[in-house]
Coordinates of C-alpha atoms in Angstrom, one line a residue:
M1 CA -146.0 -44.5 59.0
A2 CA -146.4 -45.1 55.4
Y3 CA -144.4 -47.9 54.1
T4 CA -142.7 -47.9 50.6
N5 CA -139.6 -49.9 51.0
D6 CA -137.5 -51.3 53.8
D7 CA -134.6 -48.9 53.5
E8 CA -136.8 -45.9 53.6
A9 CA -138.7 -47.2 56.8
L10 CA -135.5 -48.0 58.5
Q11 CA -134.3 -44.4 57.5
Q12 CA -137.2 -42.4 58.4
W13 CA -139.5 -44.2 60.9
P14 CA -138.7 -43.4 64.6
I15 CA -135.8 -45.3 65.8
E16 CA -137.5 -46.2 69.0
C17 CA -140.1 -48.5 67.1
R18 CA -139.2 -49.0 63.6
D19 CA -137.6 -52.5 63.9
D20 CA -140.7 -53.8 65.7
A21 CA -143.1 -52.0 63.4
L22 CA -141.5 -53.1 60.5
Q23 CA -141.5 -56.8 61.6
Y24 CA -145.3 -56.4 62.7
L25 CA -146.0 -55.1 59.1
K26 CA -144.3 -57.9 57.3
M27 CA -145.6 -60.6 59.4
S28 CA -149.1 -59.1 59.0
H29 CA -148.6 -59.1 55.2
E30 CA -148.6 -62.7 54.8
M31 CA -151.7 -63.1 57.0
V32 CA -153.5 -60.5 54.8
K33 CA -152.8 -62.2 51.7
K34 CA -154.2 -65.4 52.9
L35 CA -157.2 -63.7 54.3
L36 CA -157.6 -61.9 50.7
E37 CA -157.3 -65.0 49.1
A38 CA -160.2 -66.6 50.9
L39 CA -162.3 -63.5 50.6
M40 CA -161.6 -63.1 46.8
G41 CA -161.9 -66.7 46.1
N42 CA -165.3 -66.6 47.5
L43 CA -166.2 -63.9 45.0
G44 CA -164.9 -66.0 42.1
V45 CA -161.7 -63.7 41.9
E46 CA -158.2 -65.4 41.6
L47 CA -155.3 -63.6 43.9
D48 CA -151.9 -64.1 43.2
D49 CA -148.6 -62.2 43.2
S50 CA -149.2 -60.6 39.9
N51 CA -152.3 -58.8 41.3
I52 CA -152.0 -58.4 45.0
D53 CA -150.8 -54.9 44.8
V54 CA -154.3 -53.9 43.2
F55 CA -155.8 -54.6 46.7
I56 CA -153.0 -53.8 49.2
G57 CA -150.5 -51.6 47.0
K58 CA -150.4 -49.0 50.1
K59 CA -149.4 -50.0 53.6
M60 CA -149.3 -47.8 56.6
V61 CA -148.7 -48.5 60.2
N62 CA -150.3 -46.1 62.9
M63 CA -149.8 -45.9 66.6
N64 CA -152.8 -44.3 68.4
F65 CA -152.9 -43.2 72.0
Y66 CA -155.9 -42.2 74.1
P67 CA -155.1 -40.6 77.4
T68 CA -157.4 -41.0 80.5
C69 CA -160.3 -38.9 80.6
P70 CA -161.9 -37.6 83.7
N71 CA -165.5 -37.6 82.1
P72 CA -165.4 -40.1 79.0
E73 CA -169.2 -39.7 78.2
L74 CA -168.1 -36.2 77.0
T75 CA -165.2 -37.2 74.9
V76 CA -165.0 -38.9 71.5
G77 CA -161.9 -41.0 71.0
V78 CA -162.5 -41.8 67.3
G79 CA -165.9 -40.9 65.9
R80 CA -168.1 -43.6 64.3
H81 CA -166.8 -44.5 60.8
S82 CA -165.6 -47.3 58.6
D83 CA -162.0 -47.5 57.4
M84 CA -161.7 -46.4 53.5
G85 CA -159.3 -49.1 52.4
T86 CA -159.2 -52.9 52.1
L87 CA -158.6 -54.4 55.4
T88 CA -157.5 -53.2 58.7
I89 CA -155.4 -55.4 61.0
L90 CA -155.8 -54.0 64.8
L91 CA -153.5 -54.9 67.9
Q92 CA -155.3 -53.7 70.8
D93 CA -154.0 -53.4 74.5
G94 CA -155.9 -54.9 77.2
I95 CA -158.0 -51.8 78.1
G96 CA -160.8 -52.2 75.6
G97 CA -163.1 -49.4 74.2
L98 CA -163.4 -50.3 70.5
Y99 CA -167.0 -50.5 69.5
V100 CA -168.6 -51.9 66.2
K101 CA -172.1 -51.4 65.2
V102 CA -174.2 -54.3 64.2
P103 CA -175.6 -53.7 60.7
E104 CA -179.4 -53.0 60.5
E105 CA -179.5 -55.8 57.7
S106 CA -178.0 -58.4 59.8
D107 CA -180.1 -61.3 61.4
M108 CA -178.5 -61.0 64.8
E109 CA -180.8 -60.0 67.8
N110 CA -178.8 -56.9 68.6
K111 CA -178.9 -55.3 65.1
G112 CA -178.3 -51.6 65.0
E113 CA -176.8 -51.8 68.2
W114 CA -173.2 -50.8 69.5
V115 CA -171.3 -53.8 70.8
E116 CA -167.8 -53.8 72.5
I117 CA -165.1 -55.8 71.0
P118 CA -163.4 -57.1 73.9
P119 CA -159.5 -57.5 73.7
I120 CA -158.4 -61.0 73.7
P121 CA -154.6 -61.7 74.6
G122 CA -152.7 -62.6 71.5
A123 CA -155.5 -61.9 69.0
I124 CA -155.8 -59.1 66.6
V125 CA -159.0 -57.4 65.0
I126 CA -159.6 -57.7 61.4
N127 CA -161.9 -54.7 60.0
V128 CA -163.2 -55.0 56.4
G129 CA -162.7 -51.6 54.7
D130 CA -164.9 -49.7 52.2
M131 CA -163.1 -50.9 49.1
L132 CA -163.6 -54.6 49.8
Q133 CA -167.3 -53.6 50.2
I134 CA -167.2 -51.9 46.8
W135 CA -165.3 -54.5 45.1
S136 CA -167.6 -57.3 46.3
N137 CA -170.6 -55.2 45.3
G138 CA -171.9 -55.0 48.9
R139 CA -171.4 -58.5 49.8
Y140 CA -168.8 -57.9 52.3
K141 CA -169.7 -55.0 54.6
S142 CA -167.1 -52.6 55.9
A143 CA -167.2 -52.3 59.5
E144 CA -168.6 -49.2 61.2
H145 CA -166.7 -48.7 64.6
R146 CA -165.9 -46.0 67.0
V147 CA -163.5 -45.6 69.9
R148 CA -164.3 -44.5 73.7
T149 CA -161.9 -43.5 76.2
T150 CA -161.8 -44.2 79.9
S151 CA -161.4 -42.5 83.3
T152 CA -159.1 -45.1 84.7
K153 CA -156.2 -46.1 82.1
S154 CA -154.7 -44.7 78.8
R155 CA -155.3 -46.9 75.8
V156 CA -153.1 -47.8 72.8
S157 CA -153.9 -49.4 69.6
I158 CA -151.5 -50.2 66.6
P159 CA -153.7 -50.6 63.3
I160 CA -152.0 -51.6 59.8
F161 CA -154.3 -50.0 57.0
V162 CA -153.9 -51.8 53.7
S163 CA -155.5 -50.2 50.7
P164 CA -155.0 -49.6 46.8
Q165 CA -152.6 -47.0 45.5
A166 CA -154.0 -43.7 45.1
T167 CA -153.9 -44.1 41.1
Q168 CA -155.9 -47.4 41.2
K169 CA -159.2 -47.6 39.4
I170 CA -162.2 -48.9 41.8
A171 CA -165.2 -50.8 40.6
P172 CA -167.3 -53.7 41.6
F173 CA -165.7 -56.9 40.2
P174 CA -167.5 -58.0 36.9
Q175 CA -168.1 -61.7 37.9
V176 CA -169.9 -60.5 40.9
V177 CA -172.1 -57.8 39.1
E178 CA -172.9 -60.5 36.6
K179 CA -174.5 -62.5 39.6
D180 CA -176.1 -59.8 41.3
G181 CA -177.5 -58.5 38.1
V182 CA -176.8 -54.8 39.0
A183 CA -173.6 -52.7 39.8
R184 CA -174.2 -51.0 43.2
Y185 CA -171.2 -48.6 42.8
S186 CA -169.5 -46.6 39.9
E187 CA -166.2 -46.7 38.8
F188 CA -163.8 -44.1 40.4
V189 CA -160.1 -43.4 41.2
F190 CA -159.0 -44.1 44.7
A191 CA -157.6 -40.8 45.3
D192 CA -160.8 -39.2 44.5
Y193 CA -162.5 -41.4 47.4
M194 CA -159.6 -40.5 49.5
N195 CA -160.2 -36.8 49.0
S196 CA -163.9 -37.2 49.7
F197 CA -163.2 -39.3 52.9
F198 CA -160.9 -36.8 54.6
G199 CA -162.5 -33.9 53.1
N200 CA -165.9 -34.6 55.1
A201 CA -166.4 -35.1 59.0
H202 CA -166.8 -38.9 59.9
D203 CA -170.6 -39.9 59.8
G204 CA -170.8 -43.5 60.0
K205 CA -170.5 -45.1 56.7
K206 CA -171.7 -41.9 54.6
S207 CA -168.3 -41.9 52.9
L208 CA -169.5 -44.8 50.7
E209 CA -172.3 -42.6 49.1
F210 CA -169.5 -41.1 47.2
A211 CA -169.3 -44.4 45.2
K212 CA -173.0 -45.3 45.0
A213 CA -174.2 -46.0 41.4
N214 CA -176.6 -43.4 40.1

């Protein structure tokens, strides 16, 4: 359910869930702003109402249903990938099945391994997306993740995806590039990144190769 404004959402979103979905989106919006203020501030970038839409001008609520599967080891719920936007706000049910890959360059003992993210009642999962990795020149890492089905219970998850508008130009922040001494990603228009992302099969974080500097 792509969000443009309240009136359109109330007219076009499914009547069974539109009110709750809209409230969920609005409450999450305030949290996302606070998260981004902290994340951007750490990079020396000031965030306020005048430039917030550069980062989260496009918002979408998804509802994912994973039915039970008699042979879950033969099934891919969602293949390994990272989200292409800025941040993802994920509400899980109590079933589990979400796995995140620990980056190889991390200093954790289980680097390179897949770790399940157990559902915590009343908590949500925040995923860093590809755009935040690019803006930060690689300081923030988008989360490579996947979903596995189960043989006992169906699973439901409700993510909110926030991302730039399709026409937004994306490039590492100059403040960060100046400190790092090199730009690890080239400038591009977000629509072109989306076309590449959806035009190719999910393969981990391979989608980021589109933006890598030559």
